[in-house]
PDB file of C-alpha atoms in Angstrom:
ATOM      1  CA  MET F   1      11.311 -30.083   0.447  1.00  0.00           C
ATOM      2  CA  PRO F   2      14.754 -29.956  -1.227  1.00  0.00           C
ATOM      3  CA  ALA F   3      15.918 -26.529  -2.364  1.00  0.00           C
ATOM      4  CA  SER F   4      15.872 -27.548  -6.045  1.00  0.00           C
ATOM      5  CA  SER F   5      12.287 -28.806  -5.756  1.00  0.00           C
ATOM      6  CA  ALA F   6      11.214 -25.630  -3.985  1.00  0.00           C
ATOM      7  CA  LEU F   7      12.839 -23.515  -6.659  1.00  0.00           C
ATOM      8  CA  ASN F   8      11.131 -25.516  -9.413  1.00  0.00           C
ATOM      9  CA  ALA F   9       7.775 -25.170  -7.676  1.00  0.00           C
ATOM     10  CA  TYR F  10       8.294 -21.446  -7.293  1.00  0.00           C
ATOM     11  CA  SER F  11       9.291 -21.104 -10.955  1.00  0.00           C
ATOM     12  CA  GLU F  12       6.095 -22.891 -11.947  1.00  0.00           C
ATOM     13  CA  LEU F  13       4.086 -20.558  -9.702  1.00  0.00           C
ATOM     14  CA  ARG F  14       5.733 -17.521 -11.252  1.00  0.00           C
ATOM     15  CA  SER F  15       5.113 -18.807 -14.782  1.00  0.00           C
ATOM     16  CA  TRP F  16       1.463 -19.416 -13.925  1.00  0.00           C
ATOM     17  CA  ALA F  17       1.117 -15.952 -12.412  1.00  0.00           C
ATOM     18  CA  LEU F  18       2.739 -14.178 -15.334  1.00  0.00           C
ATOM     19  CA  SER F  19       0.576 -16.140 -17.772  1.00  0.00           C
ATOM     20  CA  LEU F  20      -2.508 -15.120 -15.812  1.00  0.00           C
ATOM     21  CA  LEU F  21      -1.534 -11.459 -15.991  1.00  0.00           C
ATOM     22  CA  LEU F  22      -0.771 -11.654 -19.704  1.00  0.00           C
ATOM     23  CA  VAL F  23      -4.144 -13.097 -20.599  1.00  0.00           C
ATOM     24  CA  SER F  24      -5.995 -10.811 -18.208  1.00  0.00           C
ATOM     25  CA  GLY F  25      -7.481  -7.626 -19.553  1.00  0.00           C
ATOM     26  CA  PRO F  26      -9.453  -4.748 -18.125  1.00  0.00           C
ATOM     27  CA  SER F  27     -12.706  -6.586 -18.914  1.00  0.00           C
ATOM     28  CA  LEU F  28     -11.943  -9.417 -16.456  1.00  0.00           C
ATOM     29  CA  ALA F  29     -13.118  -9.122 -12.863  1.00  0.00           C
ATOM     30  CA  LEU F  30     -10.505  -8.448 -10.210  1.00  0.00           C
ATOM     31  CA  ASP F  31     -10.243 -11.517  -7.993  1.00  0.00           C
ATOM     32  CA  SER F  32      -7.787 -12.940  -5.470  1.00  0.00           C
ATOM     33  CA  ALA F  33      -5.923 -14.993  -8.087  1.00  0.00           C
ATOM     34  CA  ARG F  34      -5.143 -11.938 -10.225  1.00  0.00           C
ATOM     35  CA  ILE F  35      -4.164  -9.903  -7.167  1.00  0.00           C
ATOM     36  CA  THR F  36      -1.842 -12.654  -5.924  1.00  0.00           C
ATOM     37  CA  ALA F  37      -0.248 -12.936  -9.357  1.00  0.00           C
ATOM     38  CA  SER F  38       0.382  -9.189  -9.428  1.00  0.00           C
ATOM     39  CA  ALA F  39       2.736  -9.523  -6.446  1.00  0.00           C
ATOM     40  CA  LEU F  40       5.367 -11.169  -8.684  1.00  0.00           C
ATOM     41  CA  SER F  41       6.694  -7.793  -9.786  1.00  0.00           C
ATOM     42  CA  PRO F  42      10.472  -7.196  -9.542  1.00  0.00           C
ATOM     43  CA  ASN F  43       9.833  -3.515 -10.264  1.00  0.00           C
ATOM     44  CA  CYS F  44       7.585  -3.165  -7.229  1.00  0.00           C
ATOM     45  CA  LEU F  45       9.698  -5.457  -5.042  1.00  0.00           C
ATOM     46  CA  GLU F  46      12.875  -3.366  -5.586  1.00  0.00           C
ATOM     47  CA  TYR F  47      15.139  -5.821  -3.752  1.00  0.00           C
ATOM     48  CA  ARG F  48      18.456  -4.324  -2.595  1.00  0.00           C
ATOM     49  CA  VAL F  49      21.373  -5.232  -0.339  1.00  0.00           C
ATOM     50  CA  VAL F  50      21.795  -2.105   1.780  1.00  0.00           C
ATOM     51  CA  GLY F  51      24.259  -2.966   4.549  1.00  0.00           C
ATOM     52  CA  LEU F  52      25.543  -5.357   7.189  1.00  0.00           C
ATOM     53  CA  CYS F  53      24.284  -6.441  10.599  1.00  0.00           C
ATOM     54  CA  PHE F  54      26.614  -7.380  13.458  1.00  0.00           C
ATOM     55  CA  TRP F  55      25.699 -10.041  16.009  1.00  0.00           C
ATOM     56  CA  LEU F  56      27.372 -11.397  19.138  1.00  0.00           C
ATOM     57  CA  PHE F  57      27.461 -15.192  18.977  1.00  0.00           C
ATOM     58  CA  CYS F  58      28.465 -16.979  22.182  1.00  0.00           C
ATOM     59  CA  THR F  59      29.174 -20.620  23.050  1.00  0.00           C
ATOM     60  CA  PRO F  60      30.626 -22.248  26.189  1.00  0.00           C
ATOM     61  CA  PHE F  61      34.016 -21.765  24.533  1.00  0.00           C
ATOM     62  CA  GLY F  62      33.754 -18.002  24.038  1.00  0.00           C
ATOM     63  CA  CYS F  63      32.113 -15.281  21.989  1.00  0.00           C
ATOM     64  CA  LYS F  64      32.694 -13.829  18.570  1.00  0.00           C
ATOM     65  CA  VAL F  65      31.112 -11.240  16.283  1.00  0.00           C
ATOM     66  CA  LYS F  66      29.287 -12.538  13.221  1.00  0.00           C
ATOM     67  CA  THR F  67      27.781 -10.581  10.349  1.00  0.00           C
ATOM     68  CA  SER F  68      24.783 -10.961   8.075  1.00  0.00           C
ATOM     69  CA  THR F  69      23.600  -9.082   5.028  1.00  0.00           C
ATOM     70  CA  LYS F  70      21.044  -6.320   5.534  1.00  0.00           C
ATOM     71  CA  VAL F  71      18.448  -6.218   2.758  1.00  0.00           C
ATOM     72  CA  ARG F  72      15.614  -3.910   1.824  1.00  0.00           C
ATOM     73  CA  HIS F  73      12.582  -4.661  -0.304  1.00  0.00           C
ATOM     74  CA  PHE F  74       8.963  -3.642  -0.684  1.00  0.00           C
ATOM     75  CA  ILE F  75       6.032  -5.906   0.229  1.00  0.00           C
ATOM     76  CA  PRO F  76       2.380  -5.503  -0.866  1.00  0.00           C
ATOM     77  CA  GLU F  77       0.464  -5.063   2.385  1.00  0.00           C
ATOM     78  CA  LEU F  78      -2.936  -3.832   1.264  1.00  0.00           C
ATOM     79  CA  VAL F  79      -5.404  -3.846  -1.565  1.00  0.00           C
ATOM     80  CA  VAL F  80      -6.959  -0.375  -1.432  1.00  0.00           C
ATOM     81  CA  SER F  81     -10.175  -0.112  -3.433  1.00  0.00           C
ATOM     82  CA  SER F  82     -11.712   3.283  -4.252  1.00  0.00           C
ATOM     83  CA  TYR F  83     -15.146   3.187  -5.859  1.00  0.00           C
ATOM     84  CA  ALA F  84     -18.285   5.283  -6.251  1.00  0.00           C
ATOM     85  CA  THR F  85     -21.178   2.870  -5.694  1.00  0.00           C
ATOM     86  CA  THR F  86     -21.493   1.579  -2.134  1.00  0.00           C
ATOM     87  CA  GLY F  87     -21.040  -2.195  -2.027  1.00  0.00           C
ATOM     88  CA  ASN F  88     -19.359  -2.325  -5.450  1.00  0.00           C
ATOM     89  CA  ASN F  89     -15.738  -2.985  -4.472  1.00  0.00           C
ATOM     90  CA  PRO F  90     -13.829  -3.974  -7.672  1.00  0.00           C
ATOM     91  CA  TRP F  91     -12.296  -6.879  -5.714  1.00  0.00           C
ATOM     92  CA  THR F  92     -15.314  -9.087  -6.289  1.00  0.00           C
ATOM     93  CA  GLU F  93     -14.756 -11.574  -3.448  1.00  0.00           C
ATOM     94  CA  MET F  94     -14.542  -8.745  -0.878  1.00  0.00           C
ATOM     95  CA  ALA F  95     -17.504  -6.674  -2.100  1.00  0.00           C
ATOM     96  CA  ALA F  96     -19.877  -8.107   0.493  1.00  0.00           C
ATOM     97  CA  LEU F  97     -17.765  -6.626   3.306  1.00  0.00           C
ATOM     98  CA  SER F  98     -18.788  -3.107   2.323  1.00  0.00           C
ATOM     99  CA  SER F  99     -22.482  -3.534   1.601  1.00  0.00           C
ATOM    100  CA  PRO F 100     -24.692  -0.506   2.363  1.00  0.00           C
ATOM    101  CA  ILE F 101     -25.538  -0.112   6.051  1.00  0.00           C
ATOM    102  CA  SER F 102     -27.426   2.478   8.082  1.00  0.00           C
ATOM    103  CA  GLY F 103     -25.631   5.790   7.705  1.00  0.00           C
ATOM    104  CA  ALA F 104     -23.676   4.601   4.667  1.00  0.00           C
ATOM    105  CA  GLU F 105     -26.320   3.635   2.133  1.00  0.00           C
ATOM    106  CA  GLY F 106     -25.719   5.878  -0.845  1.00  0.00           C
ATOM    107  CA  GLY F 107     -22.833   6.488  -3.184  1.00  0.00           C
ATOM    108  CA  GLY F 108     -21.993   8.019  -6.495  1.00  0.00           C
ATOM    109  CA  ASN F 109     -20.561  11.320  -7.668  1.00  0.00           C
ATOM    110  CA  LEU F 110     -22.058  14.787  -7.330  1.00  0.00           C
ATOM    111  CA  ILE F 111     -20.972  15.829 -10.819  1.00  0.00           C
ATOM    112  CA  THR F 112     -22.597  17.618 -13.737  1.00  0.00           C
ATOM    113  CA  PRO F 113     -22.342  16.794 -17.459  1.00  0.00           C
ATOM    114  CA  ASN F 114     -21.712  20.492 -18.129  1.00  0.00           C
ATOM    115  CA  THR F 115     -17.966  20.736 -18.758  1.00  0.00           C
ATOM    116  CA  LEU F 116     -18.064  24.439 -17.869  1.00  0.00           C
ATOM    117  CA  ARG F 117     -19.274  23.602 -14.378  1.00  0.00           C
ATOM    118  CA  ASP F 118     -17.350  20.457 -13.438  1.00  0.00           C
ATOM    119  CA  ASN F 119     -16.711  21.683  -9.920  1.00  0.00           C
ATOM    120  CA  LEU F 120     -18.962  19.540  -7.743  1.00  0.00           C
ATOM    121  CA  PRO F 121     -17.502  16.986  -5.324  1.00  0.00           C
ATOM    122  CA  ARG F 122     -16.872  13.410  -6.286  1.00  0.00           C
ATOM    123  CA  PHE F 123     -17.441  10.733  -3.665  1.00  0.00           C
ATOM    124  CA  LYS F 124     -15.602   7.437  -3.259  1.00  0.00           C
ATOM    125  CA  ASN F 125     -15.955   4.614  -0.778  1.00  0.00           C
ATOM    126  CA  VAL F 126     -12.605   3.082   0.179  1.00  0.00           C
ATOM    127  CA  ASP F 127     -11.713  -0.369   1.510  1.00  0.00           C
ATOM    128  CA  GLY F 128      -8.247  -1.378   2.695  1.00  0.00           C
ATOM    129  CA  ILE F 129      -7.908  -5.180   2.930  1.00  0.00           C
ATOM    130  CA  GLY F 130      -4.845  -7.339   3.549  1.00  0.00           C
ATOM    131  CA  HIS F 131      -3.091  -8.267   0.294  1.00  0.00           C
ATOM    132  CA  PRO F 132      -3.311 -12.009  -0.547  1.00  0.00           C
ATOM    133  CA  GLY F 133       0.060 -11.945  -2.361  1.00  0.00           C
ATOM    134  CA  GLY F 134       2.340 -10.771   0.424  1.00  0.00           C
ATOM    135  CA  VAL F 135       3.793 -14.247   0.958  1.00  0.00           C
ATOM    136  CA  VAL F 136       4.337 -14.626  -2.802  1.00  0.00           C
ATOM    137  CA  ALA F 137       6.296 -11.357  -2.833  1.00  0.00           C
ATOM    138  CA  THR F 138       8.512 -12.502   0.048  1.00  0.00           C
ATOM    139  CA  GLN F 139       9.149 -15.767  -1.794  1.00  0.00           C
ATOM    140  CA  LEU F 140      10.249 -13.730  -4.780  1.00  0.00           C
ATOM    141  CA  ALA F 141      12.556 -11.719  -2.507  1.00  0.00           C
ATOM    142  CA  ALA F 142      13.958 -14.920  -1.018  1.00  0.00           C
ATOM    143  CA  GLN F 143      15.222 -15.961  -4.467  1.00  0.00           C
ATOM    144  CA  SER F 144      17.716 -13.069  -4.214  1.00  0.00           C
ATOM    145  CA  GLY F 145      18.755 -13.863  -0.638  1.00  0.00           C
ATOM    146  CA  TYR F 146      17.157 -13.178   2.712  1.00  0.00           C
ATOM    147  CA  ALA F 147      13.557 -11.867   2.832  1.00  0.00           C
ATOM    148  CA  CYS F 148      11.699  -9.813   5.424  1.00  0.00           C
ATOM    149  CA  ALA F 149       8.478 -10.879   7.120  1.00  0.00           C
ATOM    150  CA  ILE F 150       5.324  -8.966   6.221  1.00  0.00           C
ATOM    151  CA  GLY F 151       3.517  -6.993   8.916  1.00  0.00           C
ATOM    152  CA  ALA F 152      -0.005  -7.362   7.482  1.00  0.00           C
ATOM    153  CA  THR F 153      -2.413 -10.309   7.336  1.00  0.00           C
ATOM    154  CA  ALA F 154      -3.931 -11.478   4.051  1.00  0.00           C
ATOM    155  CA  PHE F 155      -7.671 -10.801   3.659  1.00  0.00           C
ATOM    156  CA  GLN F 156      -7.821  -8.886   6.962  1.00  0.00           C
ATOM    157  CA  PRO F 157     -10.122  -5.835   6.670  1.00  0.00           C
ATOM    158  CA  TYR F 158      -8.095  -2.890   7.962  1.00  0.00           C
ATOM    159  CA  TYR F 159     -10.415  -0.146   6.790  1.00  0.00           C
ATOM    160  CA  LEU F 160     -13.996  -0.105   5.479  1.00  0.00           C
ATOM    161  CA  SER F 161     -15.306   3.400   4.895  1.00  0.00           C
ATOM    162  CA  THR F 162     -18.901   2.247   5.441  1.00  0.00           C
ATOM    163  CA  LEU F 163     -17.983   1.661   9.105  1.00  0.00           C
ATOM    164  CA  ASP F 164     -16.326   5.084   9.367  1.00  0.00           C
ATOM    165  CA  SER F 165     -19.223   7.197   8.119  1.00  0.00           C
ATOM    166  CA  LEU F 166     -18.837  10.057  10.622  1.00  0.00           C
ATOM    167  CA  ALA F 167     -15.289  10.784   9.455  1.00  0.00           C
ATOM    168  CA  TRP F 168     -15.487   9.580   5.846  1.00  0.00           C
ATOM    169  CA  ARG F 169     -18.865  11.051   4.864  1.00  0.00           C
ATOM    170  CA  ARG F 170     -19.050  14.088   7.156  1.00  0.00           C
ATOM    171  CA  GLY F 171     -15.423  15.027   7.645  1.00  0.00           C
ATOM    172  CA  ILE F 172     -15.726  15.054  11.445  1.00  0.00           C
ATOM    173  CA  PRO F 173     -13.441  16.150  13.045  1.00  0.00           C
ATOM    174  CA  GLU F 174     -10.747  16.623  10.379  1.00  0.00           C
ATOM    175  CA  SER F 175     -12.539  19.330   8.370  1.00  0.00           C
ATOM    176  CA  VAL F 176     -11.353  21.879  10.944  1.00  0.00           C
ATOM    177  CA  TYR F 177      -7.780  20.588  11.267  1.00  0.00           C
ATOM    178  CA  PRO F 178      -5.030  23.071  10.282  1.00  0.00           C
ATOM    179  CA  GLU F 179      -3.904  20.636   7.558  1.00  0.00           C
ATOM    180  CA  SER F 180      -7.369  20.936   5.995  1.00  0.00           C
ATOM    181  CA  LEU F 181      -7.543  24.717   6.145  1.00  0.00           C
ATOM    182  CA  THR F 182      -4.004  25.676   5.122  1.00  0.00           C
ATOM    183  CA  PRO F 183      -3.321  25.866   1.348  1.00  0.00           C
ATOM    184  CA  GLY F 184      -0.194  24.065   0.187  1.00  0.00           C
ATOM    185  CA  VAL F 185      -0.078  21.635   3.126  1.00  0.00           C
ATOM    186  CA  ARG F 186      -0.217  17.848   2.642  1.00  0.00           C
ATOM    187  CA  GLU F 187      -0.941  17.985  -1.103  1.00  0.00           C
ATOM    188  CA  ILE F 188      -0.524  15.134  -3.581  1.00  0.00           C
ATOM    189  CA  GLY F 189       1.641  16.565  -6.344  1.00  0.00           C
ATOM    190  CA  GLN F 190       2.718  20.191  -6.545  1.00  0.00           C
ATOM    191  CA  GLN F 191       0.877  23.338  -7.561  1.00  0.00           C
ATOM    192  CA  ALA F 192       4.084  24.715  -9.100  1.00  0.00           C
ATOM    193  CA  LEU F 193       4.371  21.712 -11.417  1.00  0.00           C
ATOM    194  CA  GLY F 194       0.696  21.782 -12.371  1.00  0.00           C
ATOM    195  CA  ASN F 195       0.086  18.220 -11.147  1.00  0.00           C
ATOM    196  CA  MET F 196      -1.572  18.760  -7.779  1.00  0.00           C
ATOM    197  CA  TRP F 197      -4.378  16.188  -7.490  1.00  0.00           C
ATOM    198  CA  GLY F 198      -5.817  17.101  -4.100  1.00  0.00           C
ATOM    199  CA  ASN F 199      -5.193  17.404  -0.386  1.00  0.00           C
ATOM    200  CA  VAL F 200      -4.642  14.481   1.942  1.00  0.00           C
ATOM    201  CA  TYR F 201      -6.683  16.316   4.615  1.00  0.00           C
ATOM    202  CA  PRO F 202      -9.467  16.118   5.440  1.00  0.00           C
ATOM    203  CA  ARG F 203      -9.247  12.355   5.083  1.00  0.00           C
ATOM    204  CA  GLN F 204     -12.811  11.885   3.863  1.00  0.00           C
ATOM    205  CA  GLY F 205     -14.600  10.596   0.777  1.00  0.00           C
ATOM    206  CA  PHE F 206     -15.379  13.874  -1.016  1.00  0.00           C
ATOM    207  CA  LEU F 207     -13.120  15.849  -3.342  1.00  0.00           C
ATOM    208  CA  VAL F 208     -13.622  18.500  -6.020  1.00  0.00           C
ATOM    209  CA  GLN F 209     -11.598  16.942  -8.849  1.00  0.00           C
ATOM    210  CA  PRO F 210     -12.767  16.778 -12.501  1.00  0.00           C
ATOM    211  CA  ASP F 211     -10.724  13.622 -13.207  1.00  0.00           C
ATOM    212  CA  ASP F 212     -12.286  10.459 -11.766  1.00  0.00           C
ATOM    213  CA  PHE F 213      -9.014   8.488 -11.588  1.00  0.00           C
ATOM    214  CA  LYS F 214      -7.268  11.309  -9.733  1.00  0.00           C
ATOM    215  CA  ALA F 215     -10.126  11.631  -7.266  1.00  0.00           C
ATOM    216  CA  ALA F 216     -10.042   7.884  -6.577  1.00  0.00           C
ATOM    217  CA  ALA F 217      -6.267   7.989  -6.109  1.00  0.00           C
ATOM    218  CA  VAL F 218      -6.508  10.819  -3.576  1.00  0.00           C
ATOM    219  CA  MET F 219      -9.075   8.772  -1.612  1.00  0.00           C
ATOM    220  CA  ALA F 220      -6.758   5.742  -1.662  1.00  0.00           C
ATOM    221  CA  GLN F 221      -3.878   7.906  -0.404  1.00  0.00           C
ATOM    222  CA  ARG F 222      -6.069   9.264   2.378  1.00  0.00           C
ATOM    223  CA  ALA F 223      -7.065   5.781   3.542  1.00  0.00           C
ATOM    224  CA  GLY F 224      -3.468   4.540   3.383  1.00  0.00           C
ATOM    225  CA  ASP F 225      -2.407   7.582   5.399  1.00  0.00           C
ATOM    226  CA  VAL F 226      -4.838   6.574   8.146  1.00  0.00           C
ATOM    227  CA  ILE F 227      -4.113   2.847   8.160  1.00  0.00           C
ATOM    228  CA  THR F 228      -0.329   3.246   8.471  1.00  0.00           C
ATOM    229  CA  ARG F 229      -0.611   5.427  11.597  1.00  0.00           C
ATOM    230  CA  HIS F 230      -1.710   4.861  15.195  1.00  0.00           C
ATOM    231  CA  GLY F 231      -4.384   6.821  16.995  1.00  0.00           C
ATOM    232  CA  GLN F 232      -6.239   8.460  14.108  1.00  0.00           C
ATOM    233  CA  PRO F 233      -9.862   9.667  14.593  1.00  0.00           C
ATOM    234  CA  HIS F 234     -11.248   6.942  12.344  1.00  0.00           C
ATOM    235  CA  VAL F 235     -12.686   3.434  12.678  1.00  0.00           C
ATOM    236  CA  TYR F 236      -9.853   1.205  11.435  1.00  0.00           C
ATOM    237  CA  VAL F 237      -7.148  -1.319  12.322  1.00  0.00           C
ATOM    238  CA  PRO F 238      -3.627   0.132  11.979  1.00  0.00           C
ATOM    239  CA  ILE F 239      -0.747  -1.619  10.205  1.00  0.00           C
ATOM    240  CA  THR F 240       2.193  -0.503  12.312  1.00  0.00           C
ATOM    241  CA  PRO F 241       4.484  -3.518  12.817  1.00  0.00           C
ATOM    242  CA  ALA F 242       6.982  -3.128  15.642  1.00  0.00           C
ATOM    243  CA  PRO F 243      10.741  -3.164  14.973  1.00  0.00           C
ATOM    244  CA  SER F 244      12.930  -5.793  16.583  1.00  0.00           C
ATOM    245  CA  ASP F 245      16.562  -6.929  16.451  1.00  0.00           C
ATOM    246  CA  GLY F 246      17.524  -7.113  12.789  1.00  0.00           C
ATOM    247  CA  TYR F 247      14.038  -6.110  11.592  1.00  0.00           C
ATOM    248  CA  TRP F 248      13.023  -2.614  10.521  1.00  0.00           C
ATOM    249  CA  PRO F 249       9.393  -2.387   9.327  1.00  0.00           C
ATOM    250  CA  PRO F 250       8.138   0.659   7.417  1.00  0.00           C
ATOM    251  CA  GLY F 251       6.900   3.885   8.904  1.00  0.00           C
ATOM    252  CA  PRO F 252       3.766   5.778   7.834  1.00  0.00           C
ATOM    253  CA  ILE F 253       3.316   6.545   4.162  1.00  0.00           C
ATOM    254  CA  VAL F 254       3.973  10.136   3.110  1.00  0.00           C
ATOM    255  CA  GLU F 255       2.548  11.586  -0.102  1.00  0.00           C
ATOM    256  CA  ASN F 256       5.071  12.339  -2.875  1.00  0.00           C
ATOM    257  CA  GLU F 257       7.785  10.267  -1.145  1.00  0.00           C
ATOM    258  CA  ALA F 258       8.621   7.030  -2.964  1.00  0.00           C
ATOM    259  CA  SER F 259      10.897   5.943  -0.110  1.00  0.00           C
ATOM    260  CA  THR F 260       7.820   5.346   2.083  1.00  0.00           C
ATOM    261  CA  HIS F 261       5.450   3.539  -0.285  1.00  0.00           C
ATOM    262  CA  LYS F 262       4.435   2.693  -3.857  1.00  0.00           C
ATOM    263  CA  TRP F 263       1.129   2.015  -5.596  1.00  0.00           C
ATOM    264  CA  GLN F 264       0.462  -0.731  -8.159  1.00  0.00           C
ATOM    265  CA  LEU F 265      -2.717  -0.329 -10.207  1.00  0.00           C
ATOM    266  CA  LEU F 266      -4.986  -3.396 -10.119  1.00  0.00           C
ATOM    267  CA  SER F 267      -8.259  -2.081 -11.538  1.00  0.00           C
ATOM    268  CA  PRO F 268      -9.400  -1.159 -14.150  1.00  0.00           C
ATOM    269  CA  GLN F 269      -6.258  -3.005 -15.347  1.00  0.00           C
ATOM    270  CA  VAL F 270      -3.481  -4.874 -13.582  1.00  0.00           C
ATOM    271  CA  GLN F 271      -0.133  -3.196 -14.180  1.00  0.00           C
ATOM    272  CA  PRO F 272       3.263  -4.870 -13.536  1.00  0.00           C
ATOM    273  CA  THR F 273       4.943  -1.694 -12.262  1.00  0.00           C
ATOM    274  CA  CYS F 274       4.626   0.618  -9.264  1.00  0.00           C
ATOM    275  CA  ALA F 275       4.615   4.397  -8.843  1.00  0.00           C
ATOM    276  CA  ILE F 276       3.592   7.079  -6.421  1.00  0.00           C
ATOM    277  CA  PHE F 277       0.836   9.572  -7.128  1.00  0.00           C
ATOM    278  CA  PRO F 278       0.712  11.599  -9.369  1.00  0.00           C
ATOM    279  CA  SER F 279       0.895   8.810 -11.951  1.00  0.00           C
ATOM    280  CA  GLU F 280      -0.555   8.112 -15.398  1.00  0.00           C
ATOM    281  CA  PRO F 281      -4.391   8.151 -15.169  1.00  0.00           C
ATOM    282  CA  MET F 282      -6.481   5.251 -16.490  1.00  0.00           C
ATOM    283  CA  GLN F 283     -10.218   5.787 -16.383  1.00  0.00           C
ATOM    284  CA  SER F 284     -12.685   3.171 -15.165  1.00  0.00           C
ATOM    285  CA  ALA F 285     -16.048   2.763 -16.853  1.00  0.00           C
ATOM    286  CA  ASP F 286     -17.896   2.201 -13.563  1.00  0.00           C
ATOM    287  CA  GLY F 287     -15.947   4.524 -11.245  1.00  0.00           C
ATOM    288  CA  GLY F 288     -14.201   1.650  -9.465  1.00  0.00           C
ATOM    289  CA  TYR F 289     -10.423   1.469  -8.927  1.00  0.00           C
ATOM    290  CA  ALA F 290      -8.020  -0.620  -6.874  1.00  0.00           C
ATOM    291  CA  TRP F 291      -4.317  -0.498  -6.050  1.00  0.00           C
ATOM    292  CA  SER F 292      -1.798  -2.580  -4.146  1.00  0.00           C
ATOM    293  CA  LEU F 293      -0.013  -0.581  -1.456  1.00  0.00           C
ATOM    294  CA  TRP F 294       3.656  -1.639  -1.211  1.00  0.00           C
ATOM    295  CA  ARG F 295       5.830  -0.527   1.719  1.00  0.00           C
ATOM    296  CA  PRO F 296       9.578  -0.998   2.330  1.00  0.00           C
ATOM    297  CA  TYR F 297      10.990  -3.434   4.893  1.00  0.00           C
ATOM    298  CA  SER F 298      14.621  -3.856   5.968  1.00  0.00           C
ATOM    299  CA  CYS F 299      15.970  -6.897   7.772  1.00  0.00           C
ATOM    300  CA  CYS F 300      18.894  -9.251   8.223  1.00  0.00           C
ATOM    301  CA  LYS F 301      19.263 -12.872   9.236  1.00  0.00           C
ATOM    302  CA  ARG F 302      19.929 -13.539  12.926  1.00  0.00           C
ATOM    303  CA  GLU F 303      23.488 -14.825  13.357  1.00  0.00           C
ATOM    304  CA  GLY F 304      23.876 -14.602  17.124  1.00  0.00           C
ATOM    305  CA  GLN F 305      22.099 -14.211  20.422  1.00  0.00           C
ATOM    306  CA  THR F 306      22.640 -10.451  20.674  1.00  0.00           C
ATOM    307  CA  PHE F 307      22.154  -7.803  18.011  1.00  0.00           C
ATOM    308  CA  LEU F 308      24.950  -5.238  18.182  1.00  0.00           C
ATOM    309  CA  PHE F 309      24.305  -2.753  15.367  1.00  0.00           C
ATOM    310  CA  SER F 310      23.980  -2.408  11.608  1.00  0.00           C
ATOM    311  CA  LEU F 311      25.871  -0.353   9.058  1.00  0.00           C
ATOM    312  CA  ASP F 312      24.318   0.907   5.846  1.00  0.00           C
ATOM    313  CA  PHE F 313      26.460   1.129   2.721  1.00  0.00           C
ATOM    314  CA  GLU F 314      25.089   4.625   2.112  1.00  0.00           C
ATOM    315  CA  GLY F 315      26.162   5.746   5.558  1.00  0.00           C
ATOM    316  CA  GLY F 316      24.632   5.624   9.002  1.00  0.00           C
ATOM    317  CA  ALA F 317      24.244   3.026  11.712  1.00  0.00           C
ATOM    318  CA  SER F 318      21.289   1.593  13.586  1.00  0.00           C
TER     319      SER F 318
END
């Protein structure tokens, strides 16, 4: 397809996606079309030229050093749904994946209507499923230059809390980890600023948190923390793409650090911007929430047989 035709087709896709988001409201169900459209977000993409890569290019007539631009941008890897009722994933097409099974039948919050005693745990199921709009986001990045390949697969279930009931519902073994027992460690937000939402550990489905949105967000952060790491005591598939010449995939997400990840709210309402937690709460009528998890990739186009090194404009080499 000629470049002009491809650009026109992409422009039409972007116009369709933006129109879909504009007419969509919180009352509409969250489906794959709306999620895919949400990936066309320049704010979340955050495309930047960050440096130069150096390659050794050789022919029978000799060798020379060639350069290519090093870019960095975020890609939506996961749709992380956090919801109270088992089997009621807000992403309607994926709800059947997390139907109640033996050992993970119930759901709901252990809360009281008495505002003077709102100190009982809330419970959320969490699903982490491959984002259907990752390719759309890389196409958006490609309009600014070179784009990095995504390390996740669309619609792939990476984490379903119903299959991880020992850890997610009983806190085994993480309830006795030092991170779970030490105040001030691995917290989302800061006590000093008055915006601490909860602890990352233990990475389970219960949390004492009066605000439903904040509780759901902490659960999403916990699941993302697991999925982006190897060897965790949970039932899951990790997203840990391997680096290669001219390709630097993201590391694990770290709470409070926007350089490692960003969240884009999808339900109860699709938002066009990204943020880390703590963020502005938006309550759901049925206790169901969903976010896109965006992570940063860096890469450069191969311009030779051998990668030599890269230089970042802000200093440093790799």
